[in-house]
Amino acid sequence: MNRLPRDSRAAFTLVEVLITSSLVVIMGGLVFLSLHAGVDLFGKNIAVNLPYQASRTAFDLLQRDLHASAAAPRLLDPSRTDVPGAGPAAGVALRSYAGGPCVIAADAASSATLVVVKQTPGFAPRAGDLISLPAFRIERQVTAVTTSGSNWLVTLDGSLGTALAGTSSSNLVAFF
């Protein structure tokens, strides 16, 4: 009998190599398909969630602005003019807190259009701001601001409508 050399008996046959290679290819294909499906689902999830995340961010910013506003929102038309009533309107204007509290430095008559305010470090009112005197329920547009010593002379767009009295004995507060 002819015996095969010892090395040839330990080798794989062609059929064993083909079966093993086929199993490796099939397993690799299954792994690839599952990874591809996972990446595809991840992409679809991102595409669906992105608009929701953007709208959630927009609502969070709107909520922050509403909480920081110093007065009730105003409705505006496209030319940025106030819309009377409940709308509909093209936009909304929010008034933000610019500075204060500031102390009124001198009494003023109800017909006065000038208010003397003590200067507050780190803040300076400017034309276009609104001055609010909550104790008197007064809110007026500031048309000009000049400095006089340690005070600001704040010119308003209309008369106060209520006299400011008692500034020497108590602190009357204003906000901008």
XYZ file of N, CA, C and O in Angstrom, residues 42-172:
524
model
N -30.193 55.212 11.871
C -29.646 56.356 12.599
C -29.811 57.630 11.773
O -30.223 58.676 12.284
N -29.501 57.561 10.477
C -29.667 58.721 9.593
C -31.111 59.170 9.495
O -31.408 60.361 9.508
N -32.033 58.216 9.383
C -33.458 58.575 9.323
C -33.913 59.206 10.627
O -34.701 60.156 10.627
N -33.428 58.701 11.757
C -33.781 59.251 13.060
C -33.296 60.698 13.178
O -34.023 61.573 13.653
N -32.079 60.957 12.745
C -31.539 62.322 12.783
C -32.383 63.229 11.883
O -32.719 64.354 12.256
N -32.730 62.760 10.690
C -33.514 63.578 9.760
C -34.889 63.906 10.321
O -35.414 64.996 10.098
N -35.491 62.977 11.056
C -36.809 63.225 11.633
C -36.704 64.137 12.852
O -37.520 65.034 13.050
N -35.691 63.956 13.677
C -35.580 64.709 14.925
C -35.033 66.121 14.749
O -35.255 66.978 15.606
N -34.316 66.400 13.670
C -33.710 67.713 13.477
C -34.737 68.846 13.450
O -34.555 69.850 14.144
N -35.836 68.745 12.713
C -36.835 69.831 12.760
C -37.459 69.998 14.145
O -37.716 71.125 14.579
N -37.690 68.897 14.845
C -38.255 68.993 16.198
C -37.278 69.680 17.145
O -37.671 70.475 17.983
N -36.010 69.357 17.002
C -35.004 69.982 17.858
C -34.911 71.481 17.556
O -34.801 72.300 18.473
N -34.970 71.857 16.273
C -34.914 73.275 15.909
C -36.121 74.033 16.451
O -35.989 75.144 16.984
N -37.310 73.440 16.356
C -38.490 74.128 16.881
C -38.455 74.185 18.408
O -38.866 75.180 19.003
N -37.948 73.154 19.058
C -37.826 73.176 20.512
C -36.851 74.275 20.945
O -37.107 75.013 21.899
N -35.747 74.427 20.207
C -34.794 75.498 20.505
C -35.440 76.864 20.308
O -35.252 77.770 21.123
N -36.216 77.015 19.235
C -36.890 78.294 18.983
C -37.876 78.618 20.100
O -37.943 79.763 20.570
N -38.641 77.629 20.548
C -39.591 77.880 21.633
C -38.872 78.176 22.949
O -39.347 78.994 23.745
N -37.731 77.536 23.184
C -36.962 77.833 24.393
C -36.451 79.276 24.367
O -36.484 79.971 25.384
N -35.977 79.730 23.199
C -35.509 81.116 23.076
C -36.663 82.099 23.247
O -36.517 83.138 23.899
N -37.812 81.777 22.668
C -38.991 82.638 22.819
C -39.416 82.714 24.278
O -39.728 83.800 24.788
N -39.413 81.590 24.968
C -39.785 81.573 26.384
C -38.800 82.412 27.203
O -39.203 83.188 28.068
N -37.496 82.288 26.901
C -36.491 83.085 27.611
C -36.733 84.567 27.377
O -36.684 85.377 28.314
N -37.010 84.947 26.112
C -37.253 86.358 25.806
C -38.520 86.872 26.477
O -38.562 88.009 26.960
N -39.570 86.055 26.516
C -40.807 86.467 27.190
C -40.590 86.661 28.681
O -41.087 87.612 29.280
N -39.829 85.775 29.304
C -39.567 85.909 30.742
C -38.684 87.115 31.042
O -38.791 87.694 32.117
N -37.819 87.476 30.101
C -36.920 88.607 30.317
C -37.540 89.935 29.899
O -36.953 90.983 30.150
N -38.710 89.894 29.280
C -39.293 91.143 28.799
C -39.777 91.983 29.976
O -40.202 91.480 31.002
N -39.696 93.289 29.774
C -40.035 94.225 30.839
C -41.477 94.705 30.771
O -41.925 95.426 31.643
N -42.195 94.325 29.734
C -43.586 94.741 29.583
C -44.305 93.715 28.720
O -43.687 92.798 28.183
N -45.591 93.909 28.579
C -46.380 92.992 27.751
C -45.930 93.097 26.293
O -45.562 94.173 25.825
N -45.948 91.989 25.561
C -45.565 92.030 24.145
C -46.530 92.890 23.340
O -47.697 93.028 23.688
N -46.014 93.482 22.261
C -46.842 94.278 21.356
C -46.892 93.580 20.010
O -45.893 93.048 19.547
N -48.053 93.597 19.373
C -48.202 93.035 18.037
C -47.809 94.085 17.007
O -48.140 95.261 17.152
N -47.106 93.654 15.942
C -46.617 94.571 14.917
C -47.064 94.118 13.539
O -47.178 92.927 13.270
N -47.282 95.104 12.639
C -47.543 94.772 11.241
C -46.198 94.727 10.504
O -45.151 94.958 11.107
N -46.170 94.426 9.207
C -44.883 94.317 8.499
C -44.035 95.591 8.516
O -42.817 95.519 8.389
N -44.655 96.762 8.688
C -43.876 98.009 8.757
C -43.454 98.337 10.186
O -42.996 99.429 10.461
N -43.651 97.405 11.099
C -43.287 97.532 12.521
C -44.112 98.580 13.254
O -43.652 99.211 14.187
N -45.349 98.763 12.820
C -46.288 99.650 13.491
C -47.172 98.798 14.389
O -47.552 97.689 14.020
N -47.515 99.325 15.558
C -48.354 98.575 16.492
C -49.696 98.224 15.861
O -50.320 99.044 15.182
N -50.138 96.980 16.081
C -51.435 96.512 15.612
C -52.394 96.580 16.791
O -52.126 95.999 17.838
N -53.509 97.297 16.657
C -54.442 97.373 17.773
C -55.205 96.056 17.949
O -55.384 95.293 17.006
N -55.621 95.796 19.151
C -56.437 94.613 19.429
C -55.613 93.342 19.513
O -54.447 93.358 19.867
N -56.272 92.237 19.119
C -55.663 90.922 19.273
C -55.087 90.380 17.976
O -54.735 89.217 17.906
N -54.987 91.180 16.937
C -54.335 90.722 15.723
C -55.310 90.322 14.659
O -56.474 90.680 14.737
N -54.930 89.634 13.642
C -53.637 88.979 13.440
C -52.522 89.986 13.182
O -52.774 91.128 12.826
N -51.283 89.538 13.375
C -50.139 90.421 13.229
C -48.984 89.665 12.595
O -48.893 88.447 12.679
N -48.098 90.425 11.960
C -46.936 89.830 11.296
C -45.816 89.523 12.272
O -44.973 88.682 12.021
N -45.787 90.200 13.407
C -44.693 89.983 14.341
C -45.033 90.436 15.742
O -46.119 90.949 16.015
N -44.066 90.245 16.630
C -44.219 90.591 18.036
C -42.986 91.378 18.464
O -41.865 91.041 18.078
N -43.188 92.417 19.251
C -42.076 93.179 19.816
C -42.074 92.981 21.328
O -43.115 93.087 21.973
N -40.907 92.682 21.861
C -40.752 92.520 23.303
C -39.844 93.625 23.822
O -38.844 93.963 23.189
N -40.196 94.173 24.940
C -39.366 95.206 25.552
C -38.455 94.547 26.572
O -38.911 93.848 27.466
N -37.175 94.784 26.418
C -36.224 94.186 27.358
C -35.774 95.218 28.382
O -35.798 96.422 28.134
N -35.373 94.729 29.506
C -34.896 95.561 30.608
C -33.520 96.091 30.234
O -32.611 95.319 29.947
N -33.366 97.413 30.216
C -32.081 98.010 29.848
C -31.276 98.407 31.077
O -30.073 98.208 31.120
N -31.938 98.973 32.093
C -31.201 99.403 33.278
C -32.116 99.897 34.373
O -33.278 100.171 34.170
N -31.552 99.989 35.523
C -32.295 100.437 36.687
C -32.118 99.448 37.812
O -31.432 98.448 37.644
N -32.668 99.680 38.941
C -33.479 100.845 39.272
C -32.635 102.111 39.395
O -31.509 102.071 39.849
N -33.213 103.195 38.945
C -32.599 104.508 39.049
C -33.498 105.366 39.943
O -34.707 105.179 39.982
N -32.907 106.290 40.636
C -33.651 107.134 41.581
C -33.948 108.481 40.928
O -33.068 109.108 40.338
N -35.213 108.931 41.058
C -35.607 110.251 40.577
C -34.994 111.282 41.526
O -35.153 111.197 42.741
N -34.282 112.271 40.955
C -33.526 113.218 41.779
C -34.283 114.486 42.118
O -33.905 115.194 43.052
N -35.363 114.805 41.389
C -36.070 116.065 41.646
C -37.552 115.892 41.362
O -37.943 115.093 40.512
N -38.369 116.646 42.100
C -39.813 116.642 41.856
C -40.090 117.184 40.448
O -39.297 117.933 39.892
N -41.247 116.788 39.915
C -41.647 117.272 38.592
C -43.156 117.457 38.574
O -43.896 116.692 39.183
N -43.600 118.494 37.858
C -45.034 118.770 37.730
C -45.666 117.780 36.759
O -44.977 117.135 35.966
N -46.966 117.659 36.820
C -47.660 116.714 35.937
C -47.526 117.101 34.462
O -47.609 116.259 33.585
N -47.277 118.372 34.185
C -47.121 118.824 32.798
C -45.669 118.738 32.319
O -45.378 119.050 31.161
N -44.759 118.320 33.184
C -43.332 118.291 32.848
C -43.026 117.237 31.793
O -43.633 116.169 31.748
N -42.066 117.568 30.930
C -41.559 116.613 29.948
C -40.088 116.299 30.207
O -39.438 115.650 29.394
N -39.584 116.756 31.349
C -38.192 116.526 31.735
C -38.161 115.900 33.117
O -38.805 116.388 34.044
N -37.411 114.805 33.248
C -37.267 114.116 34.532
C -35.778 114.089 34.869
O -34.944 113.762 34.021
N -35.451 114.421 36.114
C -34.065 114.399 36.572
C -33.840 113.073 37.292
O -34.518 112.761 38.271
N -32.866 112.304 36.795
C -32.590 110.968 37.330
C -31.139 110.909 37.768
O -30.245 111.363 37.047
N -30.895 110.368 38.981
C -29.516 110.189 39.446
C -28.828 109.133 38.597
O -29.419 108.115 38.252
N -27.565 109.405 38.261
C -26.805 108.471 37.437
C -26.567 107.161 38.178
O -26.341 107.163 39.381
N -26.630 106.068 37.431
C -26.378 104.730 37.961
C -25.122 104.196 37.288
O -25.051 104.198 36.057
N -24.151 103.720 38.065
C -22.926 103.200 37.438
C -23.218 102.005 36.522
O -24.047 101.158 36.832
N -22.533 101.977 35.391
C -22.647 100.854 34.476
C -23.821 100.928 33.521
O -24.048 100.001 32.751
N -24.592 101.998 33.566
C -25.747 102.133 32.685
C -25.948 103.588 32.325
O -25.759 104.474 33.145
N -26.345 103.835 31.090
C -26.696 105.185 30.653
C -27.903 105.081 29.729
O -27.857 104.356 28.730
N -29.006 105.769 30.057
C -30.171 105.738 29.160
C -29.840 106.461 27.863
O -28.913 107.274 27.803
N -30.620 106.204 26.837
C -30.408 106.872 25.556
C -31.759 107.117 24.894
O -32.767 106.516 25.272
N -31.737 107.987 23.925
C -32.968 108.301 23.194
C -33.503 107.028 22.549
O -32.747 106.205 22.038
N -34.812 106.840 22.621
C -35.442 105.638 22.097
C -35.823 104.653 23.184
O -36.668 103.791 22.982
N -35.173 104.752 24.359
C -35.541 103.897 25.486
C -36.900 104.330 26.022
O -37.385 105.420 25.734
N -37.494 103.478 26.819
C -38.706 103.829 27.547
C -38.334 103.991 29.011
O -37.540 103.222 29.542
N -38.900 104.999 29.648
C -38.717 105.137 31.091
C -40.022 104.678 31.740
O -41.111 105.028 31.301
N -39.877 103.859 32.753
C -41.040 103.346 33.469
C -40.949 103.787 34.920
O -39.930 103.565 35.579
N -42.011 104.414 35.400
C -42.122 104.824 36.798
C -43.262 104.000 37.393
O -44.423 104.413 37.373
N -42.950 102.793 37.910
C -44.012 101.876 38.328
C -44.902 102.407 39.445
O -46.089 102.105 39.477
N -44.369 103.217 40.348
C -45.179 103.731 41.450
C -46.288 104.650 40.943
O -47.321 104.800 41.602
N -46.086 105.253 39.781
C -47.062 106.189 39.227
C -47.741 105.634 37.969
O -48.533 106.325 37.346
N -47.394 104.419 37.594
C -47.916 103.781 36.386
C -47.712 104.669 35.163
O -48.610 104.872 34.350
N -46.494 105.176 35.052
C -46.125 106.042 33.933
C -45.081 105.312 33.094
O -44.121 104.756 33.627
N -45.272 105.363 31.790
C -44.288 104.835 30.849
C -44.240 105.781 29.666
O -45.257 106.002 29.002
N -43.078 106.370 29.415
C -42.922 107.334 28.331
C -41.663 107.025 27.534
O -40.699 106.483 28.045
N -41.700 107.460 26.279
C -40.551 107.315 25.393
C -39.534 108.405 25.722
O -39.896 109.558 25.950
N -38.240 108.044 25.753
C -37.163 109.008 25.993
C -36.748 109.572 24.640
O -36.431 108.827 23.711
N -36.764 110.908 24.518
C -36.369 111.543 23.255
C -34.949 112.077 23.300
O -34.310 112.205 22.262
N -34.450 112.408 24.504
C -33.080 112.911 24.626
C -32.594 112.716 26.055
O -33.395 112.700 26.997
N -31.276 112.566 26.186
C -30.653 112.443 27.513
C -29.415 113.322 27.523
O -28.572 113.231 26.633
N -29.338 114.187 28.534
C -28.131 114.998 28.727
C -27.639 114.790 30.149
O -28.418 114.424 31.036
N -26.359 115.020 30.343
C -25.760 114.851 31.665
C -25.629 116.209 32.327
O -25.196 117.183 31.714
N -26.011 116.270 33.600
C -25.886 117.496 34.387
C -25.326 117.105 35.752
O -26.064 116.659 36.628
N -24.025 117.244 35.918
C -23.389 116.836 37.172
C -23.493 115.328 37.353
O -23.084 114.550 36.493
N -24.102 114.910 38.462
C -24.261 113.471 38.721
C -25.668 112.994 38.349
O -26.087 111.933 38.791
N -26.364 113.795 37.554
C -27.728 113.452 37.147
C -27.852 113.380 35.628
O -27.039 113.951 34.900
N -28.885 112.690 35.186
C -29.284 112.705 33.787
C -30.546 113.539 33.680
O -31.465 113.408 34.495
N -30.616 114.380 32.674
C -31.830 115.108 32.354
C -32.486 114.337 31.211
O -31.993 114.326 30.083
N -33.579 113.664 31.516
C -34.250 112.784 30.567
C -35.459 113.510 29.996
O -36.390 113.855 30.727
N -35.434 113.770 28.692
C -36.545 114.432 28.009
C -37.497 113.360 27.496
O -37.070 112.384 26.873
N -38.791 113.561 27.755
C -39.816 112.582 27.394
C -40.603 113.046 26.179
O -40.639 114.240 25.862
N -41.304 112.113 25.531
C -42.082 112.443 24.348
C -43.431 113.071 24.682
O -44.151 113.509 23.794
N -43.791 113.134 25.938
C -45.051 113.745 26.360
C -44.975 114.098 27.834
O -44.025 113.742 28.536
N -45.995 114.779 28.318
C -45.993 115.173 29.728
C -46.189 113.943 30.612
O -46.726 112.916 30.183
N -45.761 114.069 31.854
C -45.868 112.957 32.801
C -47.316 112.575 33.074
O -47.643 111.407 33.218
N -48.174 113.569 33.191
C -49.577 113.292 33.489
C -49.846 113.159 34.977
O -50.982 113.270 35.428
N -48.829 112.920 35.764
C -48.928 112.822 37.223
C -47.711 113.520 37.805
O -46.592 113.323 37.321
N -47.909 114.305 38.845
C -46.794 115.015 39.466
C -45.925 114.032 40.250
O -46.429 113.124 40.909
N -44.612 114.221 40.149
C -43.664 113.449 40.949
C -43.280 114.307 42.139
O -42.654 115.351 41.982
N -43.673 113.877 43.329
C -43.400 114.671 44.522
C -42.820 113.771 45.599
O -43.071 112.571 45.635
N -42.034 114.376 46.481
C -41.473 113.636 47.609
C -40.113 113.036 47.342
O -39.670 112.140 48.057
N -39.410 113.541 46.324
C -38.103 112.971 46.007
C -37.060 113.277 47.076
O -36.074 112.565 47.187
N -37.281 114.333 47.875
C -36.305 114.660 48.923
C -36.453 113.743 50.137
O -35.496 113.528 50.870
N -37.621 113.188 50.347
C -37.830 112.356 51.536
C -37.894 110.856 51.229
O -37.750 110.043 52.129
N -38.108 110.486 49.975
C -38.164 109.055 49.635
C -37.564 108.835 48.259
O -37.408 109.768 47.474
N -37.211 107.588 48.013
C -36.619 107.240 46.713
C -37.715 106.799 45.739
O -38.320 105.759 45.931
N -37.942 107.629 44.735
C -38.858 107.254 43.665
C -38.008 106.550 42.597
O -36.987 107.052 42.172
